[in-house]
PDB file of C-alpha atoms in Angstrom:
ATOM      1  CA  UNK A   1       0.025   0.058   0.205  1.00 91.00           C
ATOM      2  CA  UNK A   2       1.197   3.584  -0.993  1.00 96.00           C
ATOM      3  CA  UNK A   3      -0.341   7.003   0.489  1.00 97.00           C
ATOM      4  CA  UNK A   4      -1.016  10.607  -1.268  1.00 97.00           C
ATOM      5  CA  UNK A   5      -0.706  13.244   1.376  1.00 97.00           C
ATOM      6  CA  UNK A   6      -3.441  16.115   1.674  1.00 97.00           C
ATOM      7  CA  UNK A   7      -2.282  19.595   2.525  1.00 95.00           C
ATOM      8  CA  UNK A   8      -4.419  19.016   5.710  1.00 95.00           C
ATOM      9  CA  UNK A   9      -2.449  16.028   6.916  1.00 97.00           C
ATOM     10  CA  UNK A  10       0.734  17.458   6.335  1.00 97.00           C
ATOM     11  CA  UNK A  11      -0.110  21.368   7.922  1.00 96.00           C
ATOM     12  CA  UNK A  12      -1.433  19.062  10.821  1.00 96.00           C
ATOM     13  CA  UNK A  13       1.579  17.171  11.446  1.00 97.00           C
ATOM     14  CA  UNK A  14       4.113  19.980  10.589  1.00 97.00           C
ATOM     15  CA  UNK A  15       2.699  23.164  12.428  1.00 95.00           C
ATOM     16  CA  UNK A  16       0.717  21.412  15.345  1.00 95.00           C
ATOM     17  CA  UNK A  17       1.379  17.991  16.303  1.00 96.00           C
ATOM     18  CA  UNK A  18       4.696  16.938  14.907  1.00 96.00           C
ATOM     19  CA  UNK A  19       7.025  20.129  14.379  1.00 97.00           C
ATOM     20  CA  UNK A  20      10.204  19.254  12.455  1.00 96.00           C
ATOM     21  CA  UNK A  21      12.346  21.129  15.416  1.00 96.00           C
ATOM     22  CA  UNK A  22      10.870  18.368  17.910  1.00 96.00           C
ATOM     23  CA  UNK A  23      10.265  15.298  16.074  1.00 96.00           C
ATOM     24  CA  UNK A  24      13.228  15.526  13.231  1.00 96.00           C
ATOM     25  CA  UNK A  25      13.624  11.624  13.031  1.00 95.00           C
ATOM     26  CA  UNK A  26       9.735  11.766  12.035  1.00 96.00           C
ATOM     27  CA  UNK A  27      10.483  13.767   9.000  1.00 97.00           C
ATOM     28  CA  UNK A  28      13.567  12.196   7.825  1.00 96.00           C
ATOM     29  CA  UNK A  29      11.302   9.030   7.902  1.00 95.00           C
ATOM     30  CA  UNK A  30       8.744  10.825   5.831  1.00 96.00           C
ATOM     31  CA  UNK A  31      11.553  11.423   3.330  1.00 96.00           C
ATOM     32  CA  UNK A  32      12.682   7.919   3.127  1.00 95.00           C
ATOM     33  CA  UNK A  33       9.297   7.314   2.670  1.00 95.00           C
ATOM     34  CA  UNK A  34       9.112   9.358  -0.341  1.00 95.00           C
ATOM     35  CA  UNK A  35      12.266   8.211  -1.674  1.00 95.00           C
ATOM     36  CA  UNK A  36      11.053   4.521  -1.536  1.00 95.00           C
ATOM     37  CA  UNK A  37       7.701   5.492  -3.401  1.00 94.00           C
ATOM     38  CA  UNK A  38       5.669   4.683  -0.327  1.00 96.00           C
ATOM     39  CA  UNK A  39       4.229   8.238   0.006  1.00 96.00           C
ATOM     40  CA  UNK A  40       3.372  10.750  -2.622  1.00 96.00           C
ATOM     41  CA  UNK A  41       2.621  14.231  -2.831  1.00 96.00           C
ATOM     42  CA  UNK A  42       0.812  16.114  -5.710  1.00 95.00           C
ATOM     43  CA  UNK A  43       2.092  18.646  -7.462  1.00 93.00           C
ATOM     44  CA  UNK A  44      -0.952  20.569  -6.755  1.00 93.00           C
ATOM     45  CA  UNK A  45      -0.416  20.072  -2.926  1.00 94.00           C
ATOM     46  CA  UNK A  46       2.981  21.409  -3.031  1.00 93.00           C
ATOM     47  CA  UNK A  47       1.312  24.887  -5.008  1.00 91.00           C
ATOM     48  CA  UNK A  48      -1.512  24.508  -2.289  1.00 90.00           C
ATOM     49  CA  UNK A  49       1.318  24.914   0.863  1.00 93.00           C
ATOM     50  CA  UNK A  50       3.462  27.762  -0.960  1.00 90.00           C
ATOM     51  CA  UNK A  51       0.963  30.323   0.222  1.00 83.00           C
ATOM     52  CA  UNK A  52       2.119  29.437   3.718  1.00 80.00           C
ATOM     53  CA  UNK A  53       4.744  30.812   5.128  1.00 77.00           C
ATOM     54  CA  UNK A  54       5.686  28.198   8.011  1.00 88.00           C
ATOM     55  CA  UNK A  55       8.738  26.225   6.327  1.00 94.00           C
ATOM     56  CA  UNK A  56       6.771  23.279   5.156  1.00 96.00           C
ATOM     57  CA  UNK A  57       6.813  24.194   1.623  1.00 95.00           C
ATOM     58  CA  UNK A  58      10.328  24.932   1.907  1.00 95.00           C
ATOM     59  CA  UNK A  59      11.214  21.448   3.282  1.00 96.00           C
ATOM     60  CA  UNK A  60       8.852  19.918   0.571  1.00 95.00           C
ATOM     61  CA  UNK A  61      10.824  21.550  -2.237  1.00 93.00           C
ATOM     62  CA  UNK A  62      13.998  20.343  -0.914  1.00 94.00           C
ATOM     63  CA  UNK A  63      13.127  16.892  -0.270  1.00 94.00           C
ATOM     64  CA  UNK A  64      10.917  16.350  -3.437  1.00 92.00           C
ATOM     65  CA  UNK A  65      12.336  15.534  -6.944  1.00 89.00           C
ATOM     66  CA  UNK A  66      10.626  16.537  -9.657  1.00 86.00           C
ATOM     67  CA  UNK A  67       9.830  12.638 -10.587  1.00 83.00           C
ATOM     68  CA  UNK A  68       8.324  12.425  -7.190  1.00 87.00           C
ATOM     69  CA  UNK A  69       5.721  15.007  -7.162  1.00 89.00           C
ATOM     70  CA  UNK A  70       2.650  13.616  -9.188  1.00 89.00           C
ATOM     71  CA  UNK A  71       1.551  15.428 -11.946  1.00 87.00           C
ATOM     72  CA  UNK A  72      -2.476  15.280 -13.498  1.00 87.00           C
ATOM     73  CA  UNK A  73      -1.446  12.369 -16.142  1.00 91.00           C
ATOM     74  CA  UNK A  74      -4.529  11.177 -18.231  1.00 94.00           C
ATOM     75  CA  UNK A  75      -5.851   8.714 -16.031  1.00 95.00           C
ATOM     76  CA  UNK A  76      -5.648  11.227 -13.037  1.00 96.00           C
ATOM     77  CA  UNK A  77      -7.455  13.735 -15.571  1.00 96.00           C
ATOM     78  CA  UNK A  78     -10.227  11.278 -16.216  1.00 97.00           C
ATOM     79  CA  UNK A  79     -10.506  10.566 -12.677  1.00 97.00           C
ATOM     80  CA  UNK A  80     -10.772  14.191 -11.855  1.00 95.00           C
ATOM     81  CA  UNK A  81     -13.498  14.883 -14.705  1.00 96.00           C
ATOM     82  CA  UNK A  82     -15.628  12.098 -12.960  1.00 96.00           C
ATOM     83  CA  UNK A  83     -15.177  13.538  -9.515  1.00 95.00           C
ATOM     84  CA  UNK A  84     -15.998  17.016 -10.180  1.00 93.00           C
ATOM     85  CA  UNK A  85     -18.993  15.797 -12.397  1.00 94.00           C
ATOM     86  CA  UNK A  86     -20.392  13.965  -9.590  1.00 93.00           C
ATOM     87  CA  UNK A  87     -19.524  16.147  -6.779  1.00 89.00           C
ATOM     88  CA  UNK A  88     -19.915  20.083  -8.099  1.00 85.00           C
ATOM     89  CA  UNK A  89     -20.438  21.157  -4.513  1.00 78.00           C
ATOM     90  CA  UNK A  90     -16.972  19.655  -3.523  1.00 76.00           C
ATOM     91  CA  UNK A  91     -15.066  22.394  -5.614  1.00 69.00           C
ATOM     92  CA  UNK A  92     -17.772  25.245  -4.931  1.00 63.00           C
ATOM     93  CA  UNK A  93     -17.843  24.661  -1.070  1.00 56.00           C
ATOM     94  CA  UNK A  94     -13.903  24.815  -0.760  1.00 52.00           C
ATOM     95  CA  UNK A  95     -13.280  27.736  -3.506  1.00 52.00           C
ATOM     96  CA  UNK A  96      -9.329  28.033  -4.553  1.00 46.00           C
ATOM     97  CA  UNK A  97      -7.882  27.697  -1.041  1.00 46.00           C
ATOM     98  CA  UNK A  98      -8.550  23.693  -1.202  1.00 54.00           C
ATOM     99  CA  UNK A  99      -8.118  23.218  -4.947  1.00 80.00           C
ATOM    100  CA  UNK A 100      -5.803  20.158  -4.433  1.00 91.00           C
ATOM    101  CA  UNK A 101      -8.248  18.210  -2.480  1.00 94.00           C
ATOM    102  CA  UNK A 102      -9.951  16.912  -5.681  1.00 95.00           C
ATOM    103  CA  UNK A 103      -6.719  15.895  -7.454  1.00 95.00           C
ATOM    104  CA  UNK A 104      -5.315  14.264  -4.418  1.00 97.00           C
ATOM    105  CA  UNK A 105      -8.450  11.754  -4.502  1.00 97.00           C
ATOM    106  CA  UNK A 106      -8.065  11.534  -8.197  1.00 97.00           C
ATOM    107  CA  UNK A 107      -4.560  10.867  -8.153  1.00 97.00           C
ATOM    108  CA  UNK A 108      -5.443   8.289  -5.150  1.00 98.00           C
ATOM    109  CA  UNK A 109      -7.844   6.541  -7.507  1.00 98.00           C
ATOM    110  CA  UNK A 110      -6.060   6.396 -10.355  1.00 97.00           C
ATOM    111  CA  UNK A 111      -3.076   4.932  -8.807  1.00 96.00           C
ATOM    112  CA  UNK A 112      -4.397   3.005  -6.143  1.00 97.00           C
ATOM    113  CA  UNK A 113      -3.047   4.892  -3.267  1.00 98.00           C
ATOM    114  CA  UNK A 114      -4.716   5.755   0.043  1.00 98.00           C
ATOM    115  CA  UNK A 115      -5.484   9.328   0.805  1.00 98.00           C
ATOM    116  CA  UNK A 116      -4.003  10.650   3.752  1.00 98.00           C
ATOM    117  CA  UNK A 117      -6.142  13.474   5.344  1.00 98.00           C
ATOM    118  CA  UNK A 118      -7.224  14.930   8.582  1.00 97.00           C
ATOM    119  CA  UNK A 119     -10.637  15.756   7.611  1.00 95.00           C
ATOM    120  CA  UNK A 120     -13.663  14.025   9.010  1.00 94.00           C
ATOM    121  CA  UNK A 121     -16.378  12.453   7.388  1.00 91.00           C
ATOM    122  CA  UNK A 122     -19.454  14.967   7.109  1.00 87.00           C
ATOM    123  CA  UNK A 123     -22.570  13.213   8.189  1.00 86.00           C
ATOM    124  CA  UNK A 124     -24.834  16.236   7.762  1.00 82.00           C
ATOM    125  CA  UNK A 125     -24.738  16.364   3.892  1.00 72.00           C
ATOM    126  CA  UNK A 126     -24.134  20.038   3.833  1.00 74.00           C
ATOM    127  CA  UNK A 127     -20.599  19.926   2.830  1.00 80.00           C
ATOM    128  CA  UNK A 128     -18.899  16.964   1.054  1.00 84.00           C
ATOM    129  CA  UNK A 129     -15.354  16.421   2.299  1.00 92.00           C
ATOM    130  CA  UNK A 130     -12.286  14.362   1.168  1.00 95.00           C
ATOM    131  CA  UNK A 131     -13.433  11.242   3.295  1.00 97.00           C
ATOM    132  CA  UNK A 132     -16.967  11.276   1.819  1.00 95.00           C
ATOM    133  CA  UNK A 133     -15.933  11.188  -1.831  1.00 96.00           C
ATOM    134  CA  UNK A 134     -13.194   8.477  -0.987  1.00 98.00           C
ATOM    135  CA  UNK A 135     -15.918   6.647   0.705  1.00 97.00           C
ATOM    136  CA  UNK A 136     -18.228   6.835  -2.301  1.00 95.00           C
ATOM    137  CA  UNK A 137     -15.640   5.788  -5.119  1.00 97.00           C
ATOM    138  CA  UNK A 138     -13.932   3.036  -3.120  1.00 97.00           C
ATOM    139  CA  UNK A 139     -10.511   5.191  -2.150  1.00 98.00           C
ATOM    140  CA  UNK A 140      -9.079   4.247   1.223  1.00 98.00           C
ATOM    141  CA  UNK A 141      -8.730   7.509   3.444  1.00 98.00           C
ATOM    142  CA  UNK A 142      -6.474   7.643   6.921  1.00 98.00           C
ATOM    143  CA  UNK A 143      -5.691  10.076   8.777  1.00 98.00           C
ATOM    144  CA  UNK A 144      -1.643  11.190   9.559  1.00 97.00           C
ATOM    145  CA  UNK A 145      -1.893   8.977  12.894  1.00 97.00           C
ATOM    146  CA  UNK A 146      -2.892   6.110  11.099  1.00 97.00           C
ATOM    147  CA  UNK A 147      -0.399   6.657   8.600  1.00 97.00           C
ATOM    148  CA  UNK A 148       2.155   6.386  11.542  1.00 96.00           C
ATOM    149  CA  UNK A 149       1.004   3.356  12.678  1.00 96.00           C
ATOM    150  CA  UNK A 150       0.420   1.507   9.377  1.00 96.00           C
ATOM    151  CA  UNK A 151       3.908   2.473   7.919  1.00 94.00           C
ATOM    152  CA  UNK A 152       5.170   2.407  11.525  1.00 90.00           C
ATOM    153  CA  UNK A 153       7.081   5.417  11.007  1.00 87.00           C
ATOM    154  CA  UNK A 154       9.551   6.450  13.604  1.00 80.00           C
ATOM    155  CA  UNK A 155       8.813   9.217  15.626  1.00 80.00           C
TER     156      UNK A 155
END
């Protein structure tokens, strides 16, 4: 099993729960996971994180090669069209700020990856969130702590 990181999990880990200055070995293990093809980041997530000034974008740029960033290949574009057609409110409710979310899901569907996101399943039906779409289209979705446990990342 391989994993595709959403911005929410990266931000949550970097800024709130596992800042690099206190958990450098965790971030070294994430880098190892990226290098080994176990953990992936979409280029659009990197672009989304560029707007923040917390060091995460810089860390990713230093630790991702061009070939390690997932792009919108043909199958991802096909999956993205399906997601956007089936869930038009997904983008409308999120605006520009969360523009990478449907791309993370489409990439995960196209490449058989597990989405890693801190979003919670919406039960009220008013808002479409990453776990809702993943559940509906058969993509596994976990949070960062579950990633740590599944991959046995050392903290």
